[in-house]
Coordinates of C-alpha atoms in Angstrom, one line a residue:
Chain A
M1464 CA 54.5 146.6 91.6
V1465 CA 56.3 143.4 91.1
R1466 CA 54.2 142.7 88.1
Q1467 CA 54.9 146.1 86.7
T1468 CA 58.6 145.7 86.9
I1469 CA 58.4 142.6 84.8
I1470 CA 55.9 143.9 82.3
L1471 CA 57.5 147.2 81.6
P1472 CA 60.8 145.8 80.4
V1473 CA 59.0 143.2 78.3
L1474 CA 56.9 145.8 76.7
L1475 CA 59.9 148.0 76.0
A1476 CA 61.8 145.1 74.6
T1477 CA 58.9 144.2 72.3
A1478 CA 58.5 147.8 71.1
F1479 CA 62.1 148.2 70.2
N1480 CA 62.7 144.8 68.8
V1481 CA 59.9 144.7 66.2
T1482 CA 62.3 144.6 63.3
A1483 CA 64.6 141.9 64.7
A1484 CA 62.5 138.8 64.3
P1485 CA 64.2 135.7 65.5
K1486 CA 66.2 133.9 62.8
P1487 CA 64.6 130.8 61.4
E1488 CA 66.2 127.6 62.7
A1489 CA 67.3 126.6 59.2
V1490 CA 69.4 129.8 59.0
T1491 CA 71.1 129.3 62.4
T1492 CA 71.9 125.7 61.5
L1493 CA 73.4 126.7 58.1
Q1494 CA 75.3 129.6 59.5
A1495 CA 76.9 127.4 62.1
Q1496 CA 78.0 125.1 59.4
W1497 CA 79.4 127.9 57.2
A1498 CA 81.1 129.5 60.2
Q1499 CA 83.2 126.3 60.6
S1500 CA 84.6 126.5 57.1
A1501 CA 84.8 130.3 57.0
T1502 CA 87.8 131.3 59.0
Q1503 CA 87.1 135.0 58.6
Q1504 CA 84.8 137.4 60.4
P1505 CA 81.3 137.0 61.9
F1506 CA 78.6 137.2 59.3
S1507 CA 77.6 140.7 58.6
A1508 CA 74.3 142.1 57.1
K1509 CA 76.3 145.1 55.9
R1510 CA 78.6 143.1 53.8
G1511 CA 75.7 141.0 52.6
A1512 CA 73.9 144.1 51.4
E1513 CA 77.0 145.0 49.4
L1514 CA 77.3 141.6 47.9
W1515 CA 73.6 141.7 47.0
R1516 CA 74.3 144.7 44.7
K1517 CA 77.7 143.7 43.5
D1518 CA 78.2 143.4 39.7
G1519 CA 78.3 139.8 38.5
I1520 CA 79.1 138.3 35.1
V1521 CA 77.8 139.5 31.8
Q1522 CA 74.8 137.6 30.5
K1523 CA 73.4 138.4 27.1
G1524 CA 75.2 141.7 27.1
N1525 CA 74.1 142.8 30.5
V1526 CA 75.9 142.8 33.8
V1527 CA 73.8 140.8 36.3
R1528 CA 73.4 141.2 40.0
C1529 CA 71.1 139.6 42.6
T1530 CA 68.8 142.6 42.0
T1531 CA 68.5 141.8 38.3
C1532 CA 65.8 139.3 39.1
H1533 CA 64.9 140.0 42.7
G1534 CA 64.4 143.7 42.2
E1535 CA 65.7 146.7 44.1
D1536 CA 63.1 146.6 46.8
L1537 CA 63.4 143.3 48.8
S1538 CA 59.9 143.7 50.2
Q1539 CA 58.4 143.6 46.7
Q1540 CA 58.1 140.7 44.2
G1541 CA 60.8 140.3 41.7
K1542 CA 60.7 139.0 38.1
H1543 CA 63.1 136.6 36.5
A1544 CA 65.2 138.4 33.9
R1545 CA 64.7 135.6 31.3
S1546 CA 61.6 133.6 32.1
G1547 CA 59.5 136.5 33.5
K1548 CA 58.5 134.2 36.4
V1549 CA 57.4 136.2 39.4
I1550 CA 59.7 135.8 42.4
E1551 CA 58.1 136.3 45.8
P1552 CA 59.8 138.9 48.1
M1553 CA 63.2 138.0 49.5
A1554 CA 62.8 140.1 52.7
F1555 CA 62.1 137.8 55.6
S1556 CA 59.7 140.4 57.1
A1557 CA 57.7 140.5 53.9
N1558 CA 57.7 136.7 53.3
P1559 CA 58.0 134.6 56.5
D1560 CA 58.2 131.4 54.4
R1561 CA 61.6 132.4 53.3
F1562 CA 64.7 130.8 54.8
T1563 CA 62.8 128.0 56.6
Q1564 CA 64.1 125.0 54.6
I1565 CA 67.8 124.1 54.6
K1566 CA 67.5 122.2 51.4
K1567 CA 65.9 125.0 49.6
I1568 CA 68.4 127.6 50.8
K1569 CA 71.3 125.5 49.7
K1570 CA 69.8 124.7 46.4
W1571 CA 69.1 128.3 45.4
L1572 CA 72.4 129.7 46.7
K1573 CA 74.2 127.2 44.6
R1574 CA 72.2 127.8 41.4
N1575 CA 72.0 131.6 41.8
C1576 CA 75.7 132.2 42.8
K1577 CA 76.6 130.4 39.6
W1578 CA 74.0 132.3 37.6
T1579 CA 75.1 135.7 38.9
W1580 CA 78.8 135.4 39.6
G1581 CA 79.7 132.5 37.5
R1582 CA 80.9 130.5 40.5
E1583 CA 79.8 129.1 43.8
C1584 CA 79.7 131.5 46.7
T1585 CA 82.2 131.0 49.6
A1586 CA 80.9 130.1 53.1
Q1587 CA 81.6 133.7 54.2
E1588 CA 79.6 135.2 51.3
K1589 CA 76.6 132.8 51.8
G1590 CA 76.5 133.6 55.5
D1591 CA 76.7 137.4 54.9
L1592 CA 74.0 137.3 52.2
I1593 CA 71.6 135.4 54.4
E1594 CA 72.4 137.6 57.4
Y1595 CA 71.3 140.5 55.2
L1596 CA 68.2 139.0 53.8
V1597 CA 67.0 137.8 57.2
S1598 CA 67.5 141.2 58.7
Q1599 CA 65.3 142.8 56.1
Chain B
M998 CA 39.9 71.6 22.0
K999 CA 43.6 72.3 21.8
R1000 CA 43.0 74.9 19.2
T1001 CA 40.4 76.7 21.3
L1002 CA 42.8 76.9 24.1
C1003 CA 45.5 78.3 21.9
T1004 CA 43.1 80.9 20.5
A1005 CA 42.0 81.8 24.0
A1006 CA 45.5 82.1 25.2
L1007 CA 46.5 84.3 22.2
A1008 CA 43.5 86.5 22.6
G1009 CA 44.4 86.9 26.3
V1010 CA 47.9 87.9 25.4
L1011 CA 46.8 90.3 22.7
G1012 CA 44.0 91.7 24.8
F1013 CA 45.7 92.1 28.1
S1014 CA 49.4 92.6 27.6
A1015 CA 49.3 95.8 25.6
P1016 CA 47.1 97.8 28.0
L1017 CA 48.9 96.3 31.0
T1018 CA 52.0 98.1 29.9
F1019 CA 50.3 101.3 30.9
A1020 CA 51.3 100.7 34.4
G1021 CA 51.1 103.2 37.1
E1022 CA 48.0 105.1 35.9
T1023 CA 45.0 102.8 36.0
S1024 CA 44.3 99.1 35.7
W1025 CA 43.1 97.9 32.3
L1026 CA 39.8 96.8 33.8
D1027 CA 39.2 100.3 35.3
W1028 CA 40.1 101.8 32.0
V1029 CA 37.6 99.6 30.0
I1030 CA 34.8 100.1 32.5
S1031 CA 35.3 103.8 33.1
F1032 CA 33.2 106.3 31.3
D1033 CA 36.0 108.7 31.5
R1034 CA 37.9 108.1 28.2
K1035 CA 41.1 109.7 29.4
K1036 CA 40.8 112.3 26.7
E1037 CA 43.3 114.8 28.0
V1038 CA 46.7 114.5 29.6
E1039 CA 47.4 112.9 33.0
P1040 CA 47.4 115.7 35.6
V1041 CA 50.5 116.2 37.6
T1042 CA 50.0 114.9 41.2
D1043 CA 53.6 114.4 42.4
A1044 CA 54.5 116.9 45.1
T1045 CA 58.2 116.9 44.3
W1046 CA 57.6 117.5 40.5
L1047 CA 55.2 120.3 41.3
E1048 CA 57.6 121.9 43.8
E1049 CA 60.9 121.6 41.8
C1050 CA 59.7 122.1 38.2
G1051 CA 57.0 124.5 39.2
A1052 CA 59.5 126.8 41.0
C1053 CA 60.6 128.3 37.6
H1054 CA 57.9 127.4 35.1
V1055 CA 54.6 125.6 34.9
A1056 CA 55.1 122.0 36.0
Y1057 CA 54.7 120.5 32.6
P1058 CA 52.9 117.2 32.6
P1059 CA 55.3 114.4 31.8
G1060 CA 52.7 113.0 29.4
L1061 CA 53.7 115.7 26.9
L1062 CA 57.0 114.2 25.9
P1063 CA 58.3 110.6 25.4
A1064 CA 60.4 108.9 28.1
R1065 CA 63.5 109.2 25.9
S1066 CA 63.1 113.0 26.0
W1067 CA 62.8 113.1 29.8
E1068 CA 65.8 110.7 30.0
K1069 CA 67.9 113.3 28.2
L1070 CA 66.5 116.4 29.9
L1071 CA 67.0 114.8 33.4
A1072 CA 70.3 113.1 32.7
P1073 CA 73.0 113.7 35.4
S1074 CA 74.3 117.2 35.1
A1075 CA 71.9 118.0 32.3
L1076 CA 70.0 120.4 34.5
E1077 CA 73.1 122.5 35.0
D1078 CA 72.3 123.9 31.6
H1079 CA 68.6 123.7 31.3
F1080 CA 67.8 125.8 28.3
G1081 CA 70.5 128.3 29.4
E1082 CA 69.5 128.3 33.1
N1083 CA 71.1 126.5 36.0
A1084 CA 68.5 124.2 37.4
E1085 CA 70.7 121.7 39.1
L1086 CA 69.2 119.4 41.8
D1087 CA 70.7 117.1 44.4
N1088 CA 70.9 113.5 43.2
E1089 CA 68.1 112.3 45.4
T1090 CA 65.6 114.9 44.1
L1091 CA 66.8 114.4 40.6
N1092 CA 66.2 110.7 40.7
A1093 CA 62.8 111.1 42.2
I1094 CA 61.6 113.5 39.5
K1095 CA 63.2 111.4 36.8
A1096 CA 61.4 108.3 38.0
Y1097 CA 58.1 110.2 38.0
A1098 CA 58.7 111.6 34.5
L1099 CA 59.6 108.2 33.0
A1100 CA 56.6 106.4 34.5
H1101 CA 54.2 109.0 33.3
A1102 CA 55.8 109.9 30.0
A1103 CA 53.7 110.2 26.8
D1104 CA 54.7 106.7 25.6
N1105 CA 53.6 105.2 28.9
S1106 CA 50.3 107.0 29.0
I1107 CA 46.8 105.9 27.9
Y1108 CA 45.6 109.5 27.8
K1109 CA 44.5 110.6 24.4
R1110 CA 46.6 113.8 24.0
S1111 CA 49.7 111.9 25.1
R1112 CA 49.0 109.3 22.4
K1113 CA 48.6 112.1 19.9
V1114 CA 51.8 113.8 20.9
M1115 CA 53.6 110.4 20.5
A1116 CA 52.0 109.8 17.1
S1117 CA 53.5 113.1 15.9
I1118 CA 57.0 112.3 16.9
R1119 CA 59.2 110.1 14.6
P1120 CA 60.9 107.1 16.3
D1121 CA 64.3 108.6 15.6
E1122 CA 63.5 112.0 17.2
T1123 CA 64.0 113.0 20.8
P1124 CA 62.4 116.4 21.2
L1125 CA 63.6 118.4 24.1
R1126 CA 60.9 121.1 23.9
I1127 CA 57.2 120.3 24.1
T1128 CA 56.6 123.3 21.9
E1129 CA 58.6 121.7 19.1
T1130 CA 56.5 118.6 18.8
R1131 CA 54.4 118.5 15.7
Y1132 CA 51.1 117.9 17.6
I1133 CA 51.6 121.0 19.8
R1134 CA 52.7 123.1 16.9
R1135 CA 49.8 122.1 14.7
K1136 CA 47.4 122.7 17.6
H1137 CA 48.6 126.3 17.9
S1138 CA 49.4 127.1 14.2
E1139 CA 46.3 129.2 13.6
I1140 CA 46.7 131.4 16.7
P1141 CA 47.9 134.8 15.7
E1142 CA 51.3 135.9 17.0
K1143 CA 49.8 138.9 18.8
Y1144 CA 48.0 136.5 21.1
I1145 CA 51.1 134.6 22.2
K1146 CA 54.5 136.0 21.3
R1147 CA 53.6 139.6 21.1
N1148 CA 51.2 139.4 24.1
D1149 CA 53.1 140.7 27.2
K1150 CA 51.1 138.5 29.5
V1151 CA 52.1 135.3 27.5
G1152 CA 55.3 135.9 25.6
S1153 CA 55.9 132.4 24.6
L1154 CA 54.2 129.2 23.6
S1155 CA 56.0 127.6 26.5
N1156 CA 53.9 129.5 29.1
C1157 CA 51.1 127.0 28.8
D1158 CA 49.3 128.2 31.9
A1159 CA 49.1 131.8 30.7
C1160 CA 46.1 130.7 28.6
H1161 CA 45.3 127.1 29.6
S1162 CA 43.3 127.8 32.7
E1163 CA 42.9 124.1 33.7
I1164 CA 46.3 122.8 33.1
Q1165 CA 46.4 121.6 36.7
N1166 CA 43.7 119.1 35.8
G1167 CA 45.6 118.0 32.7
T1168 CA 42.9 119.7 30.6
F1169 CA 43.9 121.6 27.5
D1170 CA 40.5 121.7 25.8
D1171 CA 39.7 124.8 23.7
D1172 CA 36.8 125.7 26.1
T1173 CA 39.2 126.2 28.9
V1174 CA 41.5 128.6 27.0
I1175 CA 41.4 132.2 28.3
I1176 CA 43.9 134.4 26.4
P1177 CA 45.0 137.3 28.6
G1178 CA 43.7 140.5 27.1
V1179 CA 41.4 138.6 24.8
G1180 CA 39.4 136.3 27.0
R1181 CA 37.4 133.3 26.0
D1182 CA 36.3 134.6 22.6
W1183 CA 39.7 134.2 21.0
E1184 CA 38.2 131.9 18.3
D1185 CA 36.1 134.7 16.8

């Protein structure tokens, strides 16, 4: 009986928590750093999702967004708009290697915010975007 | 006696100093004794080069361009506009890949194709694209456009690894070329 009372809640918790995999350490570390400079709200996956689809600058006659290269479905591979290079899925659930290296996250956020929006992202935006991607 | 010594010294200088400048790849003695004539291009072994350059395109062997080209391509801030793309790196990584490129550049290589690439570039030229060097252009001049440019799976001469199946070994030999949609019999 004692054992059951322990096991049941654990099982239930596992069953309902399948989608909420723990955040990689790199993400918690970075978000803690960004939270210090971002005075605004807690990071939100919902805002991140909006940013992910937000119109960026015009490149070669086309408005670009994150989805221009990463595709509409985060669990699928994307394709770079210019080079055609295959980009592995961004969804953390589909690609557990994602968001595990601080250096790599910082590098690509810097490059791709400039590519897509023509400027670096704010700490709030970075935190929201990663919150969204990790939740997928 | 004095003359013999001088001749010996001169021969030594001529014989040894030139090959010794090919530092970082192999010793002169190994090169002379080896049966492997270093016919191709030195394969890329550097983990940082493979990771950083290979993230967006094939990790081109540094032995396909002279050091002065890499110097320009990897100058501070140059990667912020890398053929229209932002490929900027932190200073530490940039310095690491630059050092690798310079040490293994075509003019510092004993590999035959690297020497041929060098021979096709005039001293006053600093090509920024491998595909613009005369040697590479000449080597591909007879391949119809439908195999490269108009081939969806290739698209551009710069996608070396679309056809060169053993580029990771530094091998570009005709026998290793498999053109997507055409196969190995592309020479027919």
